Each structure stands twice: as C-alpha cells, then as structure tokens.
C-alpha cells in the first residue's frame, strides 16, 4: 500500500508545518494581525502575500494567528472528548450492568441530536469565546469514543490474562488502566486523529456563524464570516482561509488512515 | 420480526424523553430571560410579568418541563415567541422545503456513490480508484459552508449562471457533495470486503464470467451495508441542512432552527429538536429493519 503511505507522509508534513507556523506566528507574521496596514482592501501582492481584508489587515498574519486558534481548539476539544469517552467507555465495558445501560442510553440520546444544533444552542447561551468553544465541542463529541472503548473492553475483559490478573488480586483500577486500556488503545488513537479533524471543522463552522471565536481574535472560521460581504471584490478573503481548513482536515484524515493501517484498526 | 419492531418502537419513548430533557434543561438553565430579547426594556414591570406568565416562564423549570411534555404528547408544542403562530404549523410550513432539498440529495448521492464505490473496489489501486480515493477524502474534509461559498463565488458572483439565493441548484449540489464522499468510501469498503470472501472465489473457480461474479454475486451483498449507513448519516444530513439553508437563505426547517436559536425562541427550538430527533431515530429503525429484510442472514430474534 504505497499510496496510503505517501498520503500519510503528506499529512504529517502539512500538519507539522502548520503546527510550527502556529507556534512561531509572532516571529513569522509580517504584520501585527490586528493592525490596519492599508487604507483599503488589497489583493495578494509581494507586500501582502495573501492580500488584505476589508479593514486593510494583512491576511497572512491573520492566517498564521488563526492557525493557533484552529489547531489549539481542535487539540483541546479532542483531548476532552477522548478523556470523557475513554472513562465512560472503560467503566461501561468493564463493569456492565445498570451503569453500562445508563451510559449507553445516554449516548443514544446524544447521538440522536444533530450535534451542530446542540452546539449552537449551547453557544448562544454562553459568551462565545475560544475556551467555551473548546469545552462545548469536547462535551458534544465523546460518544463515538465511548462506544469504541466499551467495545474494546467487552472483548478484552474476557481474555485469559485479565482473568489471571483478577485471580491474582489485582485491583479493578489497575486492571482497567494497566491491563486492558493499552490493548484497546489502537482505535482510540485513530478516533483522536479523526476527532481532531472534526473539531477543526466544527470550530470553523461555529466561528463562521459568529458563535465561535470572537473578533478581533482571528480564526479561519471568522475570517470566512468577514469574507461574505466582499465575495465580488475580494474573493481571496473567502478562498484562502477555506483552503487552510481543507488542508488541515484532509491531512488529519490522511494521518488517521495511516494510523489505522499501522495499528491494524478495522472499520 | 414484528416483536422486534414493537420492542424498538417502545424503546423510542424513553429515548425521545431523554432528548427533550437534555435540550429543555440546556436551554432553560441558561442565564438571562428570553423576554429581554422581544420586549421593549422600558415596558412596565407589571406588563413584563404578564408576558412572562403568559409564556409560562414564571414557573419553576421542572414544572415548565412537565407542562411542555404534557402538551407535546398531544403534538402541541406551544406558540412561537416571535410570530405567535403554533410551532407545529411553522414546522409543517418549513419541513417540505427541507425535504425538497434532502430527498433529491439522498437519491443523487446513492446514484453516484454506488457505481463509483463499486468500480473503485473492483479496480482497486487503478488510477480510477486512486483519483476517487483522494477526491472523497477531499470531499469529507471540505467545510460544507465553505463549499457553499465557493460554489456561490463561482456560479453566482463570477459567472452569473445562477442566483446566489432562492435557487435550489447550489444548495442541492452542496448537500450532495457533503454526503457523497463518505458514502463512496463506505461503498468501496463494503464491496472490497465481499470480493475477498470465499463464495466469490468459488464463483470464479467454477468459471463464471467476471461480469456475473461482480453483478450477481458480489454487488447484491455489497449493497447491504449502505442501507444502514444511509440511516446513520441522517443526523449529519440534518446538521448540514442547518448550515446550508442558512448560507443560501433557503427557508426550510434548518434556517428556522438557526434563527430561533439566535432569538432564543424556546418553543420553536424544542419543536425542531424533537422533530429532527424523531426523524433521525425513525430513520435508524427503518435502516435496521430494511437491513434484516434484504439480508436473510440477519436475525434479530432468537431462532426457533
């Protein structure tokens, strides 16, 4: 499968490049992202590689700072989702019983919502800012992970070495985290990669609707919101941030596929 | 089978109650008061109290919930805060427009994803497969709203082919591309799995022409998983409708939902949540049932 490998390498390279760009944004950005460098909208040029927006702000600088927002929201949201999903899935799968029934019914309930609707509803009630976005996306995207982890635990808890650990008096806590979890981690790693892609997409949609990261802080999503009024005169304002989101999400998918193959995860 | 369907239908009741509980309390525990958005702040306090009492907002939240639940069972979801019209009527007015978008998009998606997925699997690693693999990943990675913007930019702003709003073509294309990519991947995977099975090798070994092996033996089995996935993809389709309808100003249920969220129009939000949740769970149930109907190997009850 050479093809998948080369796509994975592409993905890793792009994400590594974006992460570096995000970390070194203050050094790399040619202008202050909030500074009105020009008196009017300008197309891409040597001075402004990505052009400027309606307020004359340099779009390359704003994109670099936007990368910080998009990537950190994606990362934190997915960490929250994985922590909750793993905890619920592990306890559900290991102990079973009424707790399992309760959690799995709750997962059914959460999955029957169009999640963007739930997120929008919650966001309108909070003051939208970057931290809320991280938490709300995390809290509404753990269900898939919980199901995956539960499935893994149901399979592994019957295996002989777990029985041996139990027979030798190993406490449940240790069995769950030392004996079972590491062997159920393959699907979690894949889900984390794809989950981060999903979180980046959700953040951009939220910010696009004005319910995510708030101006003047730039995110790729709210740059797209600004672009709507200038579609005719400044199409670059709409094209560039979207391409950045597309590249990020696509690269994460490629990495996820690569991991799936490497870790032998089905599905 | 009847027993299984009856059991699943019964399970829908606690599921829907759970959904209503979560959404009701998420909305009502939020700080602030929806009246502040609709009523002139200079209005007399007595007048405000009268409106609050009229909307039932003076009651404790759990009482409000029980009143809502009692009415909802009778399909009365209250009246919209903004228009004063019954919520059920507002939804009935908007839903056909959403379905007008969703149903053709579903059909288009199936018509495109099945042949592409099957050809990709049969000609695995060919240029055709590689091209569509990359294209479908790109399709999954593209933000729906940005795809909508780009189509608008291309067809309406640059070339003036189509009006940007009020036309069905662009939202339909956007929605179809959104669901197409993932389903093509599923169809390819399903076909690949079937092609690797023993009965295909047997069919080939006994000298059947490849055309018959593919179309009569493999394809039929490879279509089964797509039935389930269609049911499972309903929430995404609804989620997509919220954003797509908003961008293209398409006056369906999704746009009404987003507007109501911004206005904190509780009765309308609850109505739409319950309605889409009901469609989603019924869609899943239908998927499971049709799965059993098309695949005789699947049994939901203990065999006798």
XYZ file of C-alpha atoms in Angstrom:
571
model
C 0.000 0.000 0.000
C 2.491 2.606 -1.104
C -0.258 5.055 -1.982
C -1.616 5.347 1.545
C 1.894 5.747 2.892
C 2.690 8.682 0.654
C -0.616 10.317 1.608
C 0.210 9.829 5.285
C 3.607 11.434 4.816
C 1.898 14.334 3.054
C -0.473 14.660 6.015
C 2.269 14.580 8.614
C 4.305 17.144 6.678
C 1.393 19.564 6.352
C 0.351 19.274 9.999
C 3.946 19.644 11.195
C 4.321 22.731 9.015
C 1.067 24.225 10.346
C 1.989 23.492 13.948
C 5.371 25.182 13.510
C 3.701 28.120 11.761
C 1.241 28.415 14.641
C 3.924 28.248 17.323
C 6.162 30.770 15.582
C 3.325 33.018 14.376
C 4.677 36.074 16.266
C 8.065 35.659 14.548
C 6.767 34.706 11.106
C 3.901 37.161 10.754
C 4.992 40.154 8.676
C 2.485 42.453 10.425
C 0.529 42.701 13.620
C -2.643 40.694 12.772
C -4.906 43.451 14.098
C -3.041 46.360 12.550
C -4.789 48.206 9.722
C -1.802 48.241 7.396
C -3.588 49.639 4.337
C -6.390 52.116 3.969
C -8.343 49.807 1.655
C -8.809 46.203 0.612
C -5.838 44.876 -1.407
C -5.295 41.730 -3.459
C -2.342 39.374 -2.927
C 0.981 41.121 -3.632
C 4.635 40.876 -2.621
C 3.894 43.037 0.419
C 0.748 41.095 1.363
C 1.127 37.509 0.118
C -2.480 36.634 0.998
C -3.841 40.146 0.372
C -5.627 42.222 2.984
C -9.163 42.228 4.329
C -11.760 44.996 4.283
C -10.034 46.761 7.182
C -6.627 46.597 5.485
C -5.345 43.926 7.871
C -2.678 41.575 6.492
C -4.327 38.207 5.786
C -1.098 36.188 6.002
C -0.556 37.422 9.549
C -4.197 36.780 10.423
C -3.994 33.278 8.917
C -0.900 32.482 10.984
C -2.591 33.598 14.200
C -5.747 31.824 13.029
C -3.759 28.582 12.821
C -3.031 28.923 16.554
C -6.731 29.170 17.278
C -7.905 26.397 14.958
C -5.241 23.898 15.969
C -5.466 24.551 19.696
C -9.266 24.372 19.682
C -9.040 21.098 17.750
C -6.450 19.659 20.115
C -8.073 20.662 23.412
C -11.559 19.666 22.256
C -10.373 16.244 21.188
C -8.467 15.699 24.454
C -11.667 16.463 26.387
C -13.700 14.138 24.170
C -11.161 11.316 24.456
C -10.904 11.635 28.252
C -14.674 11.535 28.777
C -15.260 8.881 26.116
C -12.482 6.629 27.420
C -13.583 6.931 31.031
C -17.262 6.226 30.326
C -16.472 3.536 27.751
C -13.988 1.781 30.050
C -16.240 1.733 33.107
C -19.254 0.787 30.978
C -17.493 -2.054 29.237
C -15.667 -3.370 32.283
C -18.479 -3.398 34.823
C -21.535 -3.658 32.555
C -24.795 -3.709 34.490
C -27.039 -0.725 35.123
C -24.263 1.824 34.722
C -23.467 0.458 31.267
C -27.154 0.544 30.359
C -27.499 4.106 31.576
C -24.396 5.408 29.797
C -25.217 3.687 26.538
C -28.793 5.053 26.547
C -27.341 8.499 27.223
C -25.002 8.009 24.258
C -28.034 7.088 22.124
C -29.759 10.302 23.219
C -26.734 12.454 22.428
C -26.243 10.796 19.048
C -29.841 11.460 18.014
C -29.235 15.224 18.059
C -27.822 16.883 15.017
C -24.739 17.848 17.046
C -24.213 21.221 15.355
C -27.673 22.226 16.571
C -26.886 21.319 20.175
C -23.555 23.136 19.982
C -25.204 26.231 18.501
C -27.863 26.203 21.205
C -25.292 25.970 23.979
C -23.066 28.606 22.404
C -25.817 31.226 22.215
C -26.219 30.948 25.977
C -22.578 31.282 26.862
C -20.474 34.275 25.999
C -18.808 32.868 22.911
C -15.034 32.745 23.282
C -12.224 30.370 22.440
C -12.362 28.447 25.757
C -16.094 27.856 25.582
C -15.724 26.603 22.035
C -13.105 24.052 23.138
C -15.225 22.782 26.026
C -18.527 22.690 24.144
C -17.065 20.807 21.174
C -15.348 18.397 23.573
C -18.522 17.798 25.575
C -20.581 17.049 22.467
C -18.198 14.699 20.648
C -17.170 11.967 23.122
C -19.943 9.491 22.288
C -18.228 7.694 19.427
C -15.113 7.182 21.540
C -17.190 5.822 24.421
C -18.767 3.220 22.128
C -15.380 2.238 20.672
C -13.697 1.887 24.062
C -16.652 -0.022 25.501
C -16.472 -2.436 22.563
C -12.768 -2.986 23.149
C -13.291 -3.578 26.867
C -16.142 -6.043 26.307
C -13.808 -8.050 24.085
C -10.686 -7.885 26.235
C -12.200 -8.342 29.697
C -12.891 -11.999 28.874
C -9.315 -12.687 27.781
C -7.220 -15.013 29.920
C -4.583 -12.559 31.078
C -7.296 -10.333 32.517
C -8.746 -13.326 34.312
C -5.254 -14.125 35.598
C -4.800 -10.558 36.826
C -8.154 -10.692 38.580
C -7.355 -14.076 40.130
C -4.082 -12.759 41.497
C -5.968 -10.000 43.304
C -5.129 -7.084 41.075
C -7.447 -4.130 41.856
C -10.032 -3.170 39.212
C -8.443 0.244 38.705
C -5.149 -1.369 37.744
C -6.785 -3.961 35.517
C -8.655 -1.242 33.643
C -5.749 1.121 33.122
C -2.722 -1.182 33.015
C -4.038 -4.388 31.515
C -6.979 -3.558 29.285
C -6.672 0.075 28.195
C -3.252 -0.228 26.480
C -4.617 -3.141 24.451
C -7.712 -1.193 23.474
C -5.830 1.969 22.548
C -5.446 1.467 18.781
C -8.988 2.590 17.914
C -8.669 5.481 20.402
C -5.603 6.842 18.626
C -7.354 6.680 15.265
C -10.514 8.229 16.719
C -8.446 11.037 18.244
C -6.945 11.964 14.877
C -10.286 11.919 13.091
C -11.889 13.663 16.089
C -9.410 16.499 15.845
C -10.311 16.886 12.172
C -13.969 17.037 13.164
C -13.284 19.585 15.897
C -11.390 21.854 13.490
C -14.370 21.688 11.108
C -16.874 22.393 13.883
C -14.883 25.342 15.210
C -14.743 26.862 11.750
C -18.495 26.438 11.253
C -19.241 27.975 14.666
C -16.937 30.929 14.123
C -18.373 31.348 10.636
C -21.843 31.716 12.154
C -20.468 34.215 14.660
C -20.865 31.887 17.633
C -17.279 30.764 17.961
C -14.042 32.655 18.329
C -14.849 36.368 18.519
C -13.151 39.247 16.708
C -10.646 40.822 16.909
C -9.053 37.412 17.594
C -8.725 35.764 14.174
C -9.716 32.212 13.394
C -10.037 30.679 9.941
C -13.778 30.423 10.527
C -14.385 34.050 11.462
C -12.146 35.204 8.599
C -14.642 33.416 6.347
C -17.515 35.152 8.093
C -15.903 38.516 7.284
C -15.371 37.471 3.667
C -19.059 37.049 2.856
C -19.727 40.717 2.266
C -16.764 41.039 -0.141
C -17.243 37.987 -2.359
C -17.285 40.090 -5.511
C -14.394 42.453 -4.798
C -12.128 40.326 -2.653
C -12.619 36.606 -3.415
C -9.197 35.818 -1.857
C -10.694 36.633 1.537
C -13.025 33.654 1.093
C -10.675 31.301 -0.754
C -7.557 31.325 1.440
C -8.937 30.545 4.928
C -11.139 27.782 3.480
C -8.156 26.172 1.750
C -6.245 26.245 5.048
C -9.113 24.456 6.839
C -9.429 21.964 3.992
C -5.679 21.203 4.030
C -5.617 20.771 7.815
C -8.620 18.463 7.937
C -7.508 16.482 4.889
C -4.041 15.977 6.384
C -5.530 14.771 9.664
C -7.672 12.281 7.716
C -4.600 11.007 5.883
C -2.731 10.616 9.175
C -5.766 8.821 10.632
C -5.846 6.402 7.676
C -2.121 5.779 8.044
C -2.520 5.058 11.766
C -5.494 2.802 11.069
C -3.374 0.716 8.769
C -0.322 0.749 11.018
C -2.263 -0.164 14.165
C -4.461 -2.618 12.302
C -7.729 -0.974 13.305
C -10.778 -2.071 11.361
C -13.793 -0.024 10.420
C -39.684 -9.511 13.307
C -42.917 -7.879 14.497
C -41.843 -8.414 18.069
C -38.503 -6.796 17.328
C -40.121 -3.762 15.686
C -42.565 -3.352 18.562
C -39.737 -3.516 21.082
C -37.699 -0.948 19.195
C -40.686 1.378 18.894
C -41.264 1.147 22.638
C -37.621 1.997 23.278
C -38.102 5.193 21.297
C -40.267 6.611 24.076
C -37.543 6.873 26.758
C -35.087 7.975 24.060
C -37.290 10.883 22.988
C -37.983 11.834 26.603
C -34.237 11.840 27.217
C -33.665 14.091 24.223
C -36.376 16.505 25.338
C -34.970 16.582 28.898
C -31.438 17.384 27.741
C -32.490 20.115 25.335
C -35.101 21.629 27.648
C -32.760 21.976 30.588
C -29.806 23.128 28.497
C -31.995 25.960 27.210
C -33.778 26.927 30.374
C -30.823 26.790 32.733
C -29.088 29.428 30.647
C -28.734 32.763 32.383
C -30.954 35.598 31.203
C -34.502 35.647 30.016
C -35.878 35.397 26.502
C -38.391 38.160 27.197
C -35.484 40.639 27.271
C -34.968 39.986 23.554
C -38.543 40.536 22.489
C -39.885 43.153 24.832
C -39.016 46.800 24.951
C -36.880 47.248 28.107
C -38.875 50.378 29.048
C -42.066 48.414 29.406
C -43.747 48.480 32.836
C -42.697 45.670 35.217
C -46.342 44.530 35.582
C -46.614 44.240 31.825
C -43.387 42.198 31.672
C -44.635 39.925 34.441
C -47.837 39.398 32.480
C -45.884 38.333 29.357
C -43.681 36.032 31.428
C -46.718 34.439 32.993
C -48.305 34.138 29.580
C -45.254 32.222 28.302
C -45.151 30.133 31.486
C -41.713 31.478 32.392
C -42.796 32.387 35.937
C -42.989 28.705 36.886
C -40.052 26.628 38.182
C -38.159 24.952 35.316
C -39.281 21.402 36.149
C -42.943 22.474 36.212
C -42.391 24.192 32.862
C -40.953 20.927 31.564
C -43.913 18.843 32.693
C -46.351 21.295 31.163
C -44.345 21.206 27.938
C -44.233 17.386 27.982
C -47.963 17.070 28.653
C -48.738 19.316 25.670
C -46.063 17.792 23.438
C -47.628 14.346 23.822
C -50.722 15.876 22.239
C -48.496 17.380 19.496
C -48.953 20.875 20.891
C -45.514 22.482 21.019
C -46.778 25.905 22.013
C -46.576 29.129 20.062
C -43.572 30.885 18.564
C -42.412 33.875 20.656
C -41.858 35.962 17.530
C -44.867 35.235 15.334
C -47.397 33.944 17.857
C -48.204 31.086 15.479
C -48.395 27.464 16.674
C -44.944 25.857 16.430
C -46.316 22.756 14.773
C -47.726 24.902 11.965
C -44.433 26.753 11.479
C -42.579 23.449 11.200
C -45.187 21.971 8.862
C -44.708 25.005 6.661
C -40.902 24.738 6.550
C -40.351 20.979 6.588
C -41.392 20.343 2.953
C -38.699 22.794 1.804
C -36.060 20.930 3.798
C -37.259 17.606 2.416
C -37.242 19.103 -1.074
C -33.519 19.534 -0.524
C -32.782 16.333 1.397
C -34.638 13.706 -0.632
C -33.205 14.570 -4.071
C -29.799 14.907 -2.427
C -30.173 11.399 -0.957
C -31.164 9.953 -4.298
C -28.373 11.742 -6.175
C -25.864 10.581 -3.579
C -26.904 6.951 -3.983
C -26.900 7.144 -7.778
C -23.345 8.481 -7.740
C -21.719 6.732 -4.786
C -22.723 3.160 -5.632
C -21.148 2.966 -9.105
C -18.026 4.875 -8.035
C -17.554 2.785 -4.903
C -18.083 -0.486 -6.773
C -15.770 0.387 -9.676
C -13.106 1.595 -7.220
C -13.263 -1.708 -5.364
C -13.254 -3.874 -8.485
C -10.351 -1.927 -9.971
C -8.543 -1.465 -6.691
C -5.400 0.714 -6.907
C -6.130 1.717 -10.502
C -5.946 5.384 -11.480
C -9.738 5.497 -11.157
C -9.608 4.199 -7.591
C -6.721 6.471 -6.604
C -8.365 9.567 -8.067
C -11.656 8.951 -6.319
C -9.967 7.980 -3.068
C -8.264 11.354 -2.919
C -11.390 13.159 -4.135
C -13.560 11.528 -1.498
C -11.108 12.390 1.258
C -11.157 15.964 -0.002
C -14.965 15.823 -0.045
C -15.037 14.733 3.591
C -12.507 17.374 4.610
C -14.153 20.328 2.907
C -16.180 22.519 5.289
C -19.767 22.416 3.992
C -20.293 26.131 4.415
C -17.078 26.936 2.552
C -18.056 24.628 -0.302
C -21.315 26.567 -0.444
C -19.445 29.875 -0.512
C -17.107 28.667 -3.265
C -19.997 27.448 -5.426
C -21.693 30.775 -4.894
C -18.486 32.586 -5.800
C -18.057 30.525 -8.946
C -21.601 30.300 -10.286
C -23.250 33.443 -8.990
C -20.589 36.082 -8.418
C -18.123 35.312 -11.224
C -20.226 33.811 -13.998
C -23.780 34.831 -13.059
C -25.127 31.397 -14.014
C -27.391 31.135 -11.039
C -28.815 33.478 -8.451
C -26.996 33.169 -5.127
C -30.132 32.753 -3.049
C -33.575 31.291 -3.547
C -32.393 28.755 -6.113
C -32.342 25.050 -5.355
C -29.368 24.043 -7.516
C -26.472 25.313 -5.398
C -27.768 24.122 -2.004
C -28.578 20.754 -3.556
C -25.066 20.381 -5.006
C -23.511 21.454 -1.705
C -25.540 18.976 0.301
C -24.899 16.131 -2.136
C -21.129 16.617 -2.230
C -21.160 16.759 1.562
C -22.672 13.285 1.969
C -21.313 11.754 -1.229
C -17.681 11.478 -0.190
C -18.171 9.434 2.977
C -20.701 7.102 1.395
C -18.433 6.420 -1.578
C -15.724 5.288 0.851
C -18.211 3.003 2.615
C -19.446 1.517 -0.634
C -15.883 0.818 -1.736
C -15.002 -0.815 1.584
C -18.173 -2.922 1.544
C -17.513 -4.129 -1.990
C -13.867 -4.924 -1.193
C -14.921 -6.991 1.782
C -17.392 -9.017 -0.260
C -14.881 -9.553 -3.065
C -12.491 -11.150 -0.569
C -14.988 -13.780 0.533
C -14.936 -17.467 -0.211
C -18.127 -17.599 -2.242
C -16.641 -15.144 -4.720
C -13.581 -17.333 -5.098
C -15.893 -20.308 -5.577
C -17.878 -18.460 -8.224
C -14.705 -17.588 -10.072
C -13.295 -21.097 -9.646
C -16.300 -22.660 -11.262
C -15.633 -20.500 -14.288
C -18.408 -17.925 -14.122
C -17.745 -14.871 -16.256
C -16.373 -11.969 -14.203
C -19.395 -9.830 -15.118
C -21.748 -12.293 -13.408
C -19.471 -12.672 -10.392
C -19.429 -8.920 -9.880
C -23.040 -8.068 -10.582
C -24.911 -11.156 -9.407
C -22.762 -12.413 -6.558
C -20.813 -9.507 -5.155
C -22.863 -6.365 -5.751
C -26.024 -7.636 -4.087
C -24.156 -8.341 -0.884
C -22.180 -5.131 -1.034
C -25.336 -3.017 -1.137
C -26.460 -4.183 2.302
C -24.156 -2.045 4.495
C -25.051 1.117 2.584
C -28.643 0.741 3.790
C -27.522 1.095 7.399
C -25.121 3.891 6.684
C -27.903 5.832 4.980
C -29.893 5.654 8.199
C -26.901 6.546 10.353
C -25.985 9.534 8.216
C -29.314 11.257 8.889
C -28.034 13.401 11.793
C -25.214 14.693 9.596
C -27.677 15.444 6.839
C -29.819 17.472 9.239
C -26.750 19.186 10.634
C -25.727 20.044 7.090
C -29.210 21.398 6.374
C -28.916 23.904 9.237
C -25.773 25.426 7.772
C -26.551 25.052 4.067
C -30.023 26.579 4.437
C -28.534 29.470 6.387
C -25.900 30.263 3.747
C -28.260 30.038 0.804
C -31.157 31.693 2.657
C -33.270 28.603 1.909
C -36.418 28.996 4.021
C -36.531 25.430 5.378
C -36.568 23.968 8.871
C -32.807 24.292 9.292
C -32.778 28.034 8.745
C -35.780 28.429 11.030
C -33.823 26.454 13.639
C -30.732 28.639 13.417
C -32.845 31.820 13.532
C -34.754 30.529 16.559
C -31.517 29.720 18.339
C -30.284 33.253 17.822
C -33.635 34.617 19.052
C -33.864 32.151 21.961
C -37.285 31.248 20.669
C -37.637 28.277 23.063
C -40.868 26.708 21.784
C -39.651 26.666 18.182
C -36.221 25.285 19.157
C -37.825 22.490 21.180
C -40.210 21.694 18.350
C -37.426 21.446 15.797
C -35.153 19.418 18.071
C -37.927 16.921 18.764
C -38.941 16.751 15.147
C -35.462 16.129 13.786
C -34.676 13.701 16.607
C -37.838 11.760 15.787
C -36.934 11.612 12.096
C -33.398 10.530 12.996
C -34.406 7.697 15.321
C -37.116 6.514 12.936
C -34.521 6.604 10.134
C -32.203 4.398 12.162
C -35.013 1.999 12.955
C -36.007 1.784 9.296
C -32.370 1.148 8.394
C -32.170 -1.758 10.866
C -35.429 -3.246 9.641
C -34.596 -2.975 5.969
C -31.198 -4.446 6.784
C -32.937 -7.549 8.086
C -35.291 -7.623 5.117
C -32.550 -7.533 2.482
C -30.175 -9.847 4.325
C -31.737 -13.157 5.351
C -28.650 -13.970 7.443
C -29.609 -11.321 9.963
C -31.970 -12.338 12.712
C -32.990 -10.010 15.489
C -34.872 -12.664 17.382
C -33.697 -15.964 18.716
C -34.189 -18.608 16.040
C -36.553 -21.398 16.932
